[in-house]
mmCIF file of C-alpha atoms in Angstrom:
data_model
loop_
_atom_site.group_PDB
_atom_site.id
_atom_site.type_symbol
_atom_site.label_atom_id
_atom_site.label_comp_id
_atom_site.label_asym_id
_atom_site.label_seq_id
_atom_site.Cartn_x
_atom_site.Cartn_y
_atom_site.Cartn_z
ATOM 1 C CA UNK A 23 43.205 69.736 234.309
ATOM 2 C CA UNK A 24 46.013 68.795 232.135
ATOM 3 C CA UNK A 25 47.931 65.567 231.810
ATOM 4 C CA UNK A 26 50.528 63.756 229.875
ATOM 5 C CA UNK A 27 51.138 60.204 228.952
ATOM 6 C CA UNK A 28 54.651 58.618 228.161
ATOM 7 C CA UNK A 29 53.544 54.877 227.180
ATOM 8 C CA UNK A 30 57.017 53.640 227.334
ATOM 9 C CA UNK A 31 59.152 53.645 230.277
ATOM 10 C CA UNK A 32 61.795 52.480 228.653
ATOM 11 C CA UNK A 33 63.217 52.104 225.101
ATOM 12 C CA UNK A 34 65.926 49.937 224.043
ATOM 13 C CA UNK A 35 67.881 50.848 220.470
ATOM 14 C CA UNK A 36 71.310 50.266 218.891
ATOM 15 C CA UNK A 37 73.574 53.408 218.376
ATOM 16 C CA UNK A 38 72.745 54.338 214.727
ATOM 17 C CA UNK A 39 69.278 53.193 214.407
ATOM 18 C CA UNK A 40 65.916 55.976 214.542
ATOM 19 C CA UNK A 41 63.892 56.147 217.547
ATOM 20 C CA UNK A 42 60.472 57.566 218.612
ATOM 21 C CA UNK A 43 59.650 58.414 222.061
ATOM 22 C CA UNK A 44 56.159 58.640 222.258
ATOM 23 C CA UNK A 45 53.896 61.574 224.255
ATOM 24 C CA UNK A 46 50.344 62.324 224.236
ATOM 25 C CA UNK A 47 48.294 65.281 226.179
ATOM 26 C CA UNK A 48 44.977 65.546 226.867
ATOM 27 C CA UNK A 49 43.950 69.117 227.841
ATOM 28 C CA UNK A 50 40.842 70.831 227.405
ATOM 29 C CA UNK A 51 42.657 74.067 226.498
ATOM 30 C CA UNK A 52 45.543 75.105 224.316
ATOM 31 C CA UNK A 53 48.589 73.837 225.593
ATOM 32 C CA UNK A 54 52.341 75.116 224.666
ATOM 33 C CA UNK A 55 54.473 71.575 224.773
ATOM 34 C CA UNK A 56 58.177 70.528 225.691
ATOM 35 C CA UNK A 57 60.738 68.191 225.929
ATOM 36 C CA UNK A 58 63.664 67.608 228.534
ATOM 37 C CA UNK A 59 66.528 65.260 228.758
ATOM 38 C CA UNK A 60 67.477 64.117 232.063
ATOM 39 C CA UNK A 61 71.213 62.656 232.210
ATOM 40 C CA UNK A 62 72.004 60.355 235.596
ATOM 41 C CA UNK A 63 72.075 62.788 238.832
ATOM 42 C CA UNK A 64 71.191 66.067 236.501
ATOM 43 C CA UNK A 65 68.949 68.577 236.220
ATOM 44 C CA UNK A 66 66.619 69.000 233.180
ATOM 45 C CA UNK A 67 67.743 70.646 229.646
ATOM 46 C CA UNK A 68 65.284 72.210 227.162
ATOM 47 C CA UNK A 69 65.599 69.538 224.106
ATOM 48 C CA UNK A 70 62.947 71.773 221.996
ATOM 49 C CA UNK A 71 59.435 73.079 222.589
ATOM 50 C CA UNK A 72 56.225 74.182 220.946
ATOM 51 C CA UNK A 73 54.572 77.530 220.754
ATOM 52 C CA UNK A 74 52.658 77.803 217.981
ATOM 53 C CA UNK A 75 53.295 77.407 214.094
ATOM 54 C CA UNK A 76 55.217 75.496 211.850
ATOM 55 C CA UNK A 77 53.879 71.422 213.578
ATOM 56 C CA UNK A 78 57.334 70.212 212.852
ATOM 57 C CA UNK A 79 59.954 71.279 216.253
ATOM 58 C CA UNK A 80 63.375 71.061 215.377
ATOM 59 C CA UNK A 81 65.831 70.957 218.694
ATOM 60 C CA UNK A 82 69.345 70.395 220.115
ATOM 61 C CA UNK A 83 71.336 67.431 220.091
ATOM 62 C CA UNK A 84 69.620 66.151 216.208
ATOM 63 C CA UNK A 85 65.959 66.046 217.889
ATOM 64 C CA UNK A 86 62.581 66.593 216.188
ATOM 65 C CA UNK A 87 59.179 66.729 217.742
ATOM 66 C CA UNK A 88 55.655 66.913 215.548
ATOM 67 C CA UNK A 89 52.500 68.065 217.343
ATOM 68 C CA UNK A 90 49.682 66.642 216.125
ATOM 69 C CA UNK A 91 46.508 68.685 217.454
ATOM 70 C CA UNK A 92 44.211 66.004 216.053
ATOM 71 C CA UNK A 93 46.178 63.030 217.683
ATOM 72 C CA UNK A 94 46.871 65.270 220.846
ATOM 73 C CA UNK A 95 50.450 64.274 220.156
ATOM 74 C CA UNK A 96 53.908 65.293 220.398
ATOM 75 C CA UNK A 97 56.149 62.548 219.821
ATOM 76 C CA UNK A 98 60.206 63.100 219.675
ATOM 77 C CA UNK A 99 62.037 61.168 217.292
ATOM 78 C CA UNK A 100 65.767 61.063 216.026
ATOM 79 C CA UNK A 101 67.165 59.831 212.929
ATOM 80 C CA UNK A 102 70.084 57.907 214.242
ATOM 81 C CA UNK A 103 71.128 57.759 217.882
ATOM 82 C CA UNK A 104 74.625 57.884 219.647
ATOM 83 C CA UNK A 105 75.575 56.284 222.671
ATOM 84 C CA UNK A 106 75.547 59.701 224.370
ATOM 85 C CA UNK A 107 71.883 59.964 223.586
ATOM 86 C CA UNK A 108 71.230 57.632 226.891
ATOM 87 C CA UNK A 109 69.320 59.564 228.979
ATOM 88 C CA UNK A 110 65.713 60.346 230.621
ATOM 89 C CA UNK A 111 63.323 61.871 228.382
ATOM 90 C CA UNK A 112 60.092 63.953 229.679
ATOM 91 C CA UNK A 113 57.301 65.412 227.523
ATOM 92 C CA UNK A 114 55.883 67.987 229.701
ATOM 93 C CA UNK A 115 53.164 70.415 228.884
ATOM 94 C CA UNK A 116 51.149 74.473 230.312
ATOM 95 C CA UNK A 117 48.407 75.667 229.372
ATOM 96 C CA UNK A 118 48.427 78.639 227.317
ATOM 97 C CA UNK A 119 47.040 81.733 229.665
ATOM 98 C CA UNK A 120 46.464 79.749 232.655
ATOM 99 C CA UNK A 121 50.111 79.949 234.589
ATOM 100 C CA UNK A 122 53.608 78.633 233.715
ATOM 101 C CA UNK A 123 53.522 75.469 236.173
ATOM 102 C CA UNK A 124 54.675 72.453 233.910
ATOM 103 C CA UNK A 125 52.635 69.116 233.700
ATOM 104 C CA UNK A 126 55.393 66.262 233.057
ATOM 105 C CA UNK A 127 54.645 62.630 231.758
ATOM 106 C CA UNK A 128 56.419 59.683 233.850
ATOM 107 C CA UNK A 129 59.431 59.976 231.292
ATOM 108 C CA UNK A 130 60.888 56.880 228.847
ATOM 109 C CA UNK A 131 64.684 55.391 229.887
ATOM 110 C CA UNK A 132 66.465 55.913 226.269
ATOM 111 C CA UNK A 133 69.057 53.441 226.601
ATOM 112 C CA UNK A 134 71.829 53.381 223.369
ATOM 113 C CA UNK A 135 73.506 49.766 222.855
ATOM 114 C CA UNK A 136 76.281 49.005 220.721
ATOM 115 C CA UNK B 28 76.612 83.282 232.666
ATOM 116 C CA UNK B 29 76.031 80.913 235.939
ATOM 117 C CA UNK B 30 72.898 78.432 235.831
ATOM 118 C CA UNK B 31 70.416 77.813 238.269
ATOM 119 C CA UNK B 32 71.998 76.566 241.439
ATOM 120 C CA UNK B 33 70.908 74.312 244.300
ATOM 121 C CA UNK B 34 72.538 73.332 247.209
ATOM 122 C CA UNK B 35 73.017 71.084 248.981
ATOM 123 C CA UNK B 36 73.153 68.291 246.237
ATOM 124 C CA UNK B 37 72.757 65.782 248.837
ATOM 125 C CA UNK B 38 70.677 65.727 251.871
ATOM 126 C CA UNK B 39 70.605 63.317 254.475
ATOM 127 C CA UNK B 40 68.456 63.671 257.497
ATOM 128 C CA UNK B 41 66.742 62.179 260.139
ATOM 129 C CA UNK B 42 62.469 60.920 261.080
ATOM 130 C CA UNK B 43 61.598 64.345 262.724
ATOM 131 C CA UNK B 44 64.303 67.295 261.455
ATOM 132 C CA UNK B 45 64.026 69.994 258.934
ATOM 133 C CA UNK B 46 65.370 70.300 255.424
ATOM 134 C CA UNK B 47 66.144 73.355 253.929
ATOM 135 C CA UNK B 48 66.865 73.356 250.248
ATOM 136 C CA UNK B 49 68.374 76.738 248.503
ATOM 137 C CA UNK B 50 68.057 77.866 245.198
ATOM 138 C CA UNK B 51 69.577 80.937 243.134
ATOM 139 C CA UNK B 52 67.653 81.423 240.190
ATOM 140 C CA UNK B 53 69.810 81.959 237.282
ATOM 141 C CA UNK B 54 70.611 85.556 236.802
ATOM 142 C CA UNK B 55 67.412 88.403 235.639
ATOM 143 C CA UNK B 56 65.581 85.768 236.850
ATOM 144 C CA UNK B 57 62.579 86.409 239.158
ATOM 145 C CA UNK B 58 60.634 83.237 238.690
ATOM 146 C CA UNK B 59 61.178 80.047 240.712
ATOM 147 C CA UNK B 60 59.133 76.848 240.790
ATOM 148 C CA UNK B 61 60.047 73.881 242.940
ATOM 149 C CA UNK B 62 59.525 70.604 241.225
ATOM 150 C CA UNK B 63 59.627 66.864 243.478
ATOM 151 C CA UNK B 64 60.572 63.948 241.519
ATOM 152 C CA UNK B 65 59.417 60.515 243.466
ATOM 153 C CA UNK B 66 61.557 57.536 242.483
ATOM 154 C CA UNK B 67 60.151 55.798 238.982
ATOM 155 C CA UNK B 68 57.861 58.930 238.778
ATOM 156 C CA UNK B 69 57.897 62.013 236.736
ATOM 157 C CA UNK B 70 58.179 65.854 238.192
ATOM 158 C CA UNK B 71 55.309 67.175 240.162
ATOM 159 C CA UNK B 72 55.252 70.500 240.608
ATOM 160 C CA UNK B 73 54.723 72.531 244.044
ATOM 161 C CA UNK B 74 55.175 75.912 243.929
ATOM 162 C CA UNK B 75 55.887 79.030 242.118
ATOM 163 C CA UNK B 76 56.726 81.901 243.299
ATOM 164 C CA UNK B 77 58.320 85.397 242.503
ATOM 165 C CA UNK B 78 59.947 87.808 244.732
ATOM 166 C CA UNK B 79 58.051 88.074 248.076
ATOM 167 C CA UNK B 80 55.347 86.100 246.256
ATOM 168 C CA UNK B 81 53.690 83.010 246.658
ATOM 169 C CA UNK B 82 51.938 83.144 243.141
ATOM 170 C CA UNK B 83 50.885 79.207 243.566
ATOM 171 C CA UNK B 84 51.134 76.803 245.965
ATOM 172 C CA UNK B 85 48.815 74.440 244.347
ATOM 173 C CA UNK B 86 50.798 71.185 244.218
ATOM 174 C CA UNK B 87 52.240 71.755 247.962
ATOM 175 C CA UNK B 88 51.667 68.928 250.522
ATOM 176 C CA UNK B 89 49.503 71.231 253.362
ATOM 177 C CA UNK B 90 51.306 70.349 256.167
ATOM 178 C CA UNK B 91 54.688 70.680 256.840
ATOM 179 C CA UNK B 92 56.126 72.121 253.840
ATOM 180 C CA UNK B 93 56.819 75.605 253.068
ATOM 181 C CA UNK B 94 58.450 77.940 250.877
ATOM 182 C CA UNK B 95 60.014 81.105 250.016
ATOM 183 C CA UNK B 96 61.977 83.806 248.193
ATOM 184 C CA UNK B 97 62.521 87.037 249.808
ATOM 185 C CA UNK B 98 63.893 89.895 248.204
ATOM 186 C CA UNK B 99 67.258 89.262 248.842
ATOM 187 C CA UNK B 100 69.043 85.790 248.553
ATOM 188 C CA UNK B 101 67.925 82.185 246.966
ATOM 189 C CA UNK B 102 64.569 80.672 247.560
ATOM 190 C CA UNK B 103 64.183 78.268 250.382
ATOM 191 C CA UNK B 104 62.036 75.486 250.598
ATOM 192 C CA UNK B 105 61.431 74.008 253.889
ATOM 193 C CA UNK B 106 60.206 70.455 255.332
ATOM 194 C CA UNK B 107 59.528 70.346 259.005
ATOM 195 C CA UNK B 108 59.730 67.469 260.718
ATOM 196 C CA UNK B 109 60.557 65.106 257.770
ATOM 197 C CA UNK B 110 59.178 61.162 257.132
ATOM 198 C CA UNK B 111 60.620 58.355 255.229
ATOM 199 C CA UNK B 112 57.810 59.600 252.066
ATOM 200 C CA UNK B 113 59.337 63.135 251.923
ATOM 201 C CA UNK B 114 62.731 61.021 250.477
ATOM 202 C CA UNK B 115 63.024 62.366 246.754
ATOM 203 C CA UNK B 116 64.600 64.865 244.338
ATOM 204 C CA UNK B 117 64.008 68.211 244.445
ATOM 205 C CA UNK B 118 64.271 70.401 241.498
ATOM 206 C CA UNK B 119 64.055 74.445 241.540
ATOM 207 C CA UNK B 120 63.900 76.090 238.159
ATOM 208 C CA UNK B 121 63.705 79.656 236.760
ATOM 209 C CA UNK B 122 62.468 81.854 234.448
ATOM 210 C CA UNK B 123 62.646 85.335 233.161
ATOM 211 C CA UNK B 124 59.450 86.085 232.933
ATOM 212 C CA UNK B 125 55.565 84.649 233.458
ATOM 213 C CA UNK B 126 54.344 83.052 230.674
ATOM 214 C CA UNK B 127 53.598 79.449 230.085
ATOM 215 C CA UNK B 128 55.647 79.483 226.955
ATOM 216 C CA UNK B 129 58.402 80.280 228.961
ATOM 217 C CA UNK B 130 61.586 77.943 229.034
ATOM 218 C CA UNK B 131 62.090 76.940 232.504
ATOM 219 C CA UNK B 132 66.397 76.297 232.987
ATOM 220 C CA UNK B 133 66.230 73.363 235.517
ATOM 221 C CA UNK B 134 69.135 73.216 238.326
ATOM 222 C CA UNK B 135 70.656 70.122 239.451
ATOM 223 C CA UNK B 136 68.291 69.337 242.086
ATOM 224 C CA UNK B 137 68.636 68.188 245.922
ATOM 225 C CA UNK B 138 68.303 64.483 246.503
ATOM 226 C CA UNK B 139 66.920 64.339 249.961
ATOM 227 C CA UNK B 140 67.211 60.897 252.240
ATOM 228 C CA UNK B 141 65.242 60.333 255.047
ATOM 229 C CA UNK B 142 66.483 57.824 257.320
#
């Protein structure tokens, strides 16, 4: 079986500065990855995912993810935050020939000071 | 091009009734999963199903709870006789097609309250 790990439930950062939000997998097969944003009393949005390819993810909203196969990590990061950024993030992952159900992490509270 | 819809947002019931949650599946969608989210937890998913299907019921509680999605109209999922540990948010999503590289499109969930 699958599962995900979100170390950090929540992350603190000033509006302007990078952040990482941090996600690691273990899985012993092949594994297509993703990551949502939840806003307050929403659903979740695609941010970006990974297939296959190019290790680098570019997605909406200024977000990058890298999956490292070695590090069994796919970490989301963002060069400078906004105040709109605040928001639930979830690293979810399925495996690749073996259903479409998603495994999510516990999520990290990105919250965007001033 | 309307999303995936759930209604009602808000549930409040009662030790003992039924819930009924409804989802429409955005449209050319045939694939719906139901999703729980616990308070200070992360989405666990239930079920998946396609039209008339049950396709996997793997992470639904095996009492109580049931689901479907007929051939006509949203999928249902239902909670007999509810307790104060069924309280939570309840997520459908969609997807064109199978395939685990599929994006699933997320509606805006059901927060059910049981008092």
């Amino acid at each position: 079986a699958q599962s995900v790990t979100q170390l950090d439930s929540q992350v603190p950062v000033f509006e302007e500065a990078p952040v990482e939000l941090r996600c690691n997998y273990s899985s012993s097969v092949s594994v297509y990855l993703f990551w949502y944003v939840q806003y307050p009393n929403q659903g979740l949005q695609l941010l970006l995912k990974y297939l296959s390819g190019s290790t680098l993810v570019k997605g909406i909203n200024g977000f990058e993810a890298e999956f490292n196969k070695s590090q069994t990590s796919f970490h989301l990061r963002k060069p400078s935050v906004h105040i709109s950024d605040t928001a639930e993030y979830f690293c979810a992952v399925s495996v690749a020939g073996g259903g479409n159900k998603l495994t999510f992490g516990t999520g990290t509270q990105l919250k965007v000071e001033l | 091009n309307a999303g995936v819809m759930q209604n009602p947002r808000h549930l409040v019931r009662r030790r003992g009734q039924e819930a009924r949650l409804r989802c429409s599946p955005m449209k050319g969608h045939s694939h719906v999963y139901w999703y729980r989210q616990l308070p200070e937890e992360g989405l666990k998913f239930m079920v998946y199903l396609q039209k008339e299907n049950i396709i996997d019921e793997s992470g639904m509680p095996k009492e109580r709870f049931s689901a479907e999605f007929p051939k006509e109209g949203p999928s249902i999922l239902r909670i007999q006789q509810v307790v104060r540990g069924d309280s939570a948010a309840y997520f459908c999503a969609s997807s064109p097609s199978e395939g685990g590289w599929e994006t699933q499109y997320f509606g805006p969930g059901t927060r059910l309250l049981v008092l």
